[in-house]
Each structure stands twice: as structure tokens, then as C-alpha cells.
Amino acid sequence: MEFMEVIRKRRSIRKFKPEPVPDELIMELLEAARLAPSGTNLQPWRFIIIKSEEKRRELLGHTVNFVVTAPVVIACCVDLNTYKQHKPQRIKELTRAGAFSGVDLNFNDGDKYWKQRGALNANEIREYVSINCAVAVQQLVLRATDLGLGTCWVMMFDQDSVKKILGLGADIDVLALIPVGYADQDPAPRPRLPVRELLIKELK
Ligand SMILES: Cc1cc2nc3c(=O)[nH]c(=O)nc-3n(C[C@H](O)[C@H](O)[C@H](O)COP(=O)(O)O)c2cc1C
């Protein structure tokens, strides 16, 4: 599908056919997510594929009901450790690749910039890795449209109970649940603001 067609065709799907989704397609979705860009190339996204009906049903009461009706649910997670564990190595790689070329400003020197900025606190780390994970999730969602699959971003869930159901520890948070399946509805486009309302100003 042409790129803008994918963007235009995507809808939040909340009704799914029971038809299973082939594993190869699920792997294609993860591949699209894997290739996403991330701050300092941290790649903090992690995924849990939930296929068994039994496990999906455990989510009932902890998220919106329609999630459980999809044949596959992808729990999109963030690894809160990536920031501390991988940042030094990633900064070295990016510096070698010339991403921080020029040394006059600390903004142009990865190492100096981060030293000056100081360590992020736990909340800032969570926010930072979550933003990065969202980029990957949206790539996954668009690839699903491209492959004829329906999805919906779902952030309405109880973090603690979903983590418990998925057997996750303190280092991993769930950012979103993405039900995946063949759409059993064809929703009209939801309203969007016109560009003129998005554009604060044009500086010429
Ligand atoms: C970050 C994010 C979180 C969302 N969370 C939910 C959710 O918890 N439940 C739900 O039904 N839809 C959720 N949505 C879907 C939005 O309601 C939907 O994107 C919006 O109404 C526009 O409709 P469209 O996606 O069909 O264009 C979420 C979307 C995004 C991007």
C-alpha cells in the first residue's frame, strides 16, 4: 500500500473477526516496531504476544472489554533499565557515527551534554522511554493497516494488575495494549482538526 494510503486508511478497530492472525504477520508487526528511531538509539520497547484465549480472558476487568475479543493482543512494554544500561554504549556509537560533530557547544557533544544535564530521575526516565516506545508502537500499528489487520491503541488498563497477569517485574512497564485481528467493522474517519488550527505560526 502506498504510504499515505496506509496513514489515511488506519482506524481504531474495536470489533474483530475470530479468524486467527498468522504468526508471520505478527512477526512483520514486530519488525516494523524494531526499526523505529529512538532517543540515543536506546530501543527501550519490548513486546508480549498474547494469543491464548485463557490469558486474554484474564485481562477482562483490567482493561476495556473489546481488547480481549481480538485473536491476538500485543502488550507493548518499556524496559526501564535500557536508559542506564545502554546509554553509555549508544552514545559512543553515535559519537563515532558523527551524530554529535562539532565541539563548541555542549549540545553538539553527546557525552558533555549528558554530563551537564545530569542524570534523569526515575519519572523522567519513565517518560523518556515511554515516548520512544510510542514511536515504535505507531510503526507497528501502521504496518498492521498495511497488512490488512485492524488494531487499536489502548492505554485504558490497570498497570499493576496487567503487569501481574503478564508476570512482569519492576523493570518493565506496559505502555499500551494493542489488540490485533481482522476488522469486523469499517468505521468512518474520526474528525481531525484542520491544519490551520495546528499551525501556531509560520516564521518567515
Ligand atoms: C495513545 C493513545 C491511547 C489510546 N487509548 C485508547 C483506549 O484506551 N481505548 C480506546 O478505545 N481507544 C484508545 N485510543 C484510540 C483513540 O480513541 C482514537 O485513536 C481516536 O479516537 C481517533 O480515532 P482513529 O484512531 O480511528 O482515527 C488511543 C489512541 C492513542 C493514540
Coordinates of C-alpha atoms and ligand atoms in Angstrom, one line a residue:
M1 CA 0.0 0.0 0.0
E2 CA 1.2 3.5 -0.7
F3 CA 2.4 5.3 2.5
M4 CA -0.2 8.0 2.7
E5 CA -2.9 5.4 1.9
V6 CA -1.8 3.5 5.0
I7 CA -2.0 6.6 7.1
R8 CA -5.4 7.5 5.7
K9 CA -6.9 4.0 6.0
R10 CA -5.9 3.3 9.6
R11 CA -8.7 3.3 12.1
S12 CA -9.0 2.3 15.7
I13 CA -10.7 -1.1 15.4
R14 CA -12.8 -2.3 18.3
K15 CA -14.6 -5.2 16.8
F16 CA -12.7 -8.3 15.4
K17 CA -13.4 -11.4 13.5
P18 CA -12.5 -14.6 15.4
E19 CA -10.2 -15.6 12.5
P20 CA -6.6 -16.2 13.7
V21 CA -3.7 -14.0 12.6
P22 CA -0.8 -15.9 11.1
D23 CA 2.4 -15.8 13.1
E24 CA 4.4 -14.4 10.2
L25 CA 2.2 -11.3 10.2
I26 CA 2.7 -10.8 13.9
M27 CA 6.5 -11.0 13.2
E28 CA 6.1 -8.4 10.5
L29 CA 4.5 -6.1 13.0
L30 CA 7.4 -6.5 15.4
E31 CA 9.9 -5.9 12.6
A32 CA 8.2 -2.6 11.8
A33 CA 8.5 -1.7 15.5
R34 CA 12.1 -2.9 15.7
L35 CA 13.2 -0.4 13.0
A36 CA 11.8 2.6 14.8
P37 CA 14.0 5.5 15.7
S38 CA 14.7 6.3 19.4
G39 CA 16.4 8.9 21.5
T40 CA 20.1 7.9 21.8
N41 CA 19.1 4.7 19.9
L42 CA 18.0 3.2 23.2
Q43 CA 15.3 0.9 21.7
P44 CA 13.5 0.5 25.0
W45 CA 10.5 -1.2 23.5
R46 CA 9.7 -4.8 24.5
F47 CA 6.6 -6.9 23.5
I48 CA 4.5 -9.7 24.8
I49 CA 2.3 -11.6 22.3
I50 CA -0.9 -12.9 24.0
K51 CA -2.6 -15.5 21.9
S52 CA -4.2 -17.9 24.2
E53 CA -7.9 -17.2 24.9
E54 CA -7.3 -18.1 28.6
K55 CA -4.6 -15.5 29.0
R56 CA -6.6 -12.9 27.1
R57 CA -9.7 -13.5 29.3
E58 CA -7.5 -12.9 32.4
L59 CA -7.3 -9.3 31.2
L60 CA -11.1 -8.9 31.5
G61 CA -12.0 -6.3 34.1
H62 CA -8.5 -4.8 33.9
T63 CA -8.9 -3.1 30.5
V64 CA -11.7 -2.3 28.1
N65 CA -13.6 -5.4 27.1
F66 CA -13.1 -5.3 23.3
V67 CA -9.3 -5.9 23.8
V68 CA -10.0 -9.4 24.9
T69 CA -12.1 -10.2 21.8
A70 CA -9.1 -9.8 19.4
P71 CA -7.4 -13.1 18.5
V72 CA -4.0 -11.5 19.5
V73 CA -3.1 -8.8 22.0
I74 CA 0.3 -7.3 21.9
A75 CA 1.4 -5.8 25.2
C76 CA 3.8 -3.1 24.3
C77 CA 6.2 -2.6 27.1
V78 CA 9.2 -0.4 28.1
D79 CA 12.3 -1.7 29.7
L80 CA 13.1 1.0 32.3
N81 CA 16.7 -0.3 32.6
T82 CA 17.7 0.5 29.0
Y83 CA 18.4 4.1 29.9
K84 CA 21.1 3.3 32.5
Q85 CA 22.3 0.0 30.9
H86 CA 22.7 1.0 27.2
K87 CA 23.0 4.8 27.1
P88 CA 26.9 4.9 27.5
Q89 CA 27.4 2.4 24.7
R90 CA 24.8 4.1 22.4
I91 CA 26.4 7.5 23.0
K92 CA 29.8 6.0 22.0
E93 CA 28.3 4.6 18.8
L94 CA 26.5 7.8 17.9
T95 CA 29.6 9.9 18.6
R96 CA 31.6 7.6 16.3
A97 CA 28.9 8.0 13.6
G98 CA 29.4 11.8 13.8
A99 CA 25.9 12.5 15.3
F100 CA 27.4 15.0 17.8
S101 CA 30.0 16.5 15.5
G102 CA 31.3 20.0 16.5
V103 CA 32.6 20.5 20.0
D104 CA 31.9 24.2 20.5
L105 CA 28.5 23.7 22.2
N106 CA 27.8 21.0 24.7
F107 CA 24.6 20.3 22.7
N108 CA 27.0 19.0 20.0
D109 CA 28.9 16.7 22.2
G110 CA 26.8 13.8 23.5
D111 CA 29.0 13.0 26.5
K112 CA 29.4 16.6 27.7
Y113 CA 25.7 17.3 27.1
W114 CA 24.5 14.5 29.2
K115 CA 27.1 15.2 31.9
Q116 CA 25.9 18.8 32.1
R117 CA 22.3 17.8 32.0
G118 CA 22.7 15.4 34.9
A119 CA 21.1 12.1 35.5
L120 CA 17.3 11.8 34.9
N121 CA 15.2 10.8 37.8
A122 CA 13.0 7.7 37.8
N123 CA 10.0 9.6 36.5
E124 CA 11.9 11.4 33.8
I125 CA 13.4 8.0 32.7
R126 CA 9.9 6.5 32.5
E127 CA 8.6 9.4 30.5
Y128 CA 11.6 9.3 28.1
V129 CA 11.5 5.6 27.4
S130 CA 7.7 5.8 27.0
I131 CA 7.9 8.5 24.3
N132 CA 10.4 6.3 22.5
C133 CA 8.2 3.2 22.8
A134 CA 5.2 5.1 21.4
V135 CA 7.1 5.8 18.2
A136 CA 7.7 2.0 17.8
V137 CA 4.1 1.2 18.6
Q138 CA 2.8 3.6 16.0
Q139 CA 5.1 1.9 13.4
L140 CA 3.6 -1.4 14.4
V141 CA 0.1 -0.1 14.1
L142 CA 0.7 1.4 10.6
R143 CA 2.3 -1.8 9.4
A144 CA -0.8 -3.7 10.6
T145 CA -3.0 -1.5 8.4
D146 CA -0.6 -2.2 5.5
L147 CA -1.1 -5.9 6.1
G148 CA -4.9 -5.7 6.2
L149 CA -5.1 -6.0 10.0
G150 CA -7.1 -4.0 12.5
T151 CA -5.6 -2.6 15.7
C152 CA -6.4 -0.1 18.4
W153 CA -4.1 1.7 20.8
V154 CA -5.3 1.0 24.3
M155 CA -4.0 2.8 27.3
M156 CA -7.1 2.3 29.4
F157 CA -5.9 -0.6 31.6
D158 CA -4.8 -1.1 35.2
Q159 CA -1.0 -1.1 35.1
D160 CA -0.5 -3.1 38.3
S161 CA -3.0 -5.9 37.5
V162 CA -1.9 -6.2 33.9
K163 CA 1.8 -6.4 34.9
K164 CA 0.8 -9.1 37.4
I165 CA -1.1 -11.1 34.8
L166 CA 1.8 -10.9 32.4
G167 CA 4.4 -11.8 35.1
L168 CA 6.4 -8.6 34.8
G169 CA 8.7 -7.2 37.4
A170 CA 9.6 -3.7 38.5
D171 CA 11.9 -3.0 35.5
I172 CA 9.2 -3.4 32.8
D173 CA 6.1 -1.2 32.4
V174 CA 3.3 -1.7 30.0
L175 CA 2.8 1.3 27.7
A176 CA -0.2 0.1 25.6
L177 CA -2.2 -3.0 24.8
I178 CA -2.7 -3.4 21.1
P179 CA -5.5 -5.8 20.1
V180 CA -4.7 -7.2 16.6
G181 CA -7.1 -9.1 14.3
Y182 CA -9.2 -8.8 11.1
A183 CA -11.6 -5.9 11.4
D184 CA -15.3 -6.8 11.8
Q185 CA -16.3 -3.1 11.3
D186 CA -15.5 -0.3 8.9
P187 CA -15.5 2.9 11.0
A188 CA -15.8 6.3 9.3
P189 CA -12.8 8.5 9.8
R190 CA -12.9 10.3 13.2
P191 CA -12.8 14.1 13.0
R192 CA -9.5 15.8 12.8
L193 CA -8.5 19.4 13.2
P194 CA -7.7 21.3 10.1
V195 CA -4.0 22.2 9.5
R196 CA -4.7 25.9 10.1
E197 CA -5.7 25.1 13.7
L198 CA -2.5 23.1 14.2
L199 CA -0.1 25.7 12.9
I200 CA 0.7 28.1 15.7
K201 CA 2.7 30.4 13.4
E202 CA 4.9 30.4 10.4
L203 CA 8.2 32.3 11.0
K204 CA 9.5 33.6 7.7
Ligands
LIG1 C1 -2.0 7.0 22.9 C2 -3.4 6.5 22.6 C3 -4.2 5.9 23.5 C4 -5.5 5.4 23.2 N1 -6.2 4.8 24.2 C5 -7.4 4.2 23.9 C6 -8.1 3.4 24.8 O1 -7.6 3.2 25.9 N2 -9.3 2.9 24.5 C7 -9.8 3.1 23.2 O2 -10.9 2.6 22.9 N3 -9.2 3.9 22.3 C8 -8.0 4.4 22.6 N4 -7.3 5.1 21.6 C9 -7.8 5.3 20.3 C10 -8.4 6.7 20.1 O3 -9.7 6.9 20.7 C11 -8.5 7.0 18.6 O4 -7.2 7.0 18.0 C12 -9.1 8.4 18.2 O5 -10.5 8.4 18.7 C13 -9.1 8.6 16.7 O6 -9.8 7.6 16.0 P1 -9.0 6.7 14.9 O7 -7.8 6.1 15.6 O8 -10.0 5.7 14.4 O9 -8.5 7.7 13.8 C14 -6.0 5.6 21.9 C15 -5.2 6.2 20.9 C16 -3.9 6.6 21.2 C17 -3.1 7.2 20.1

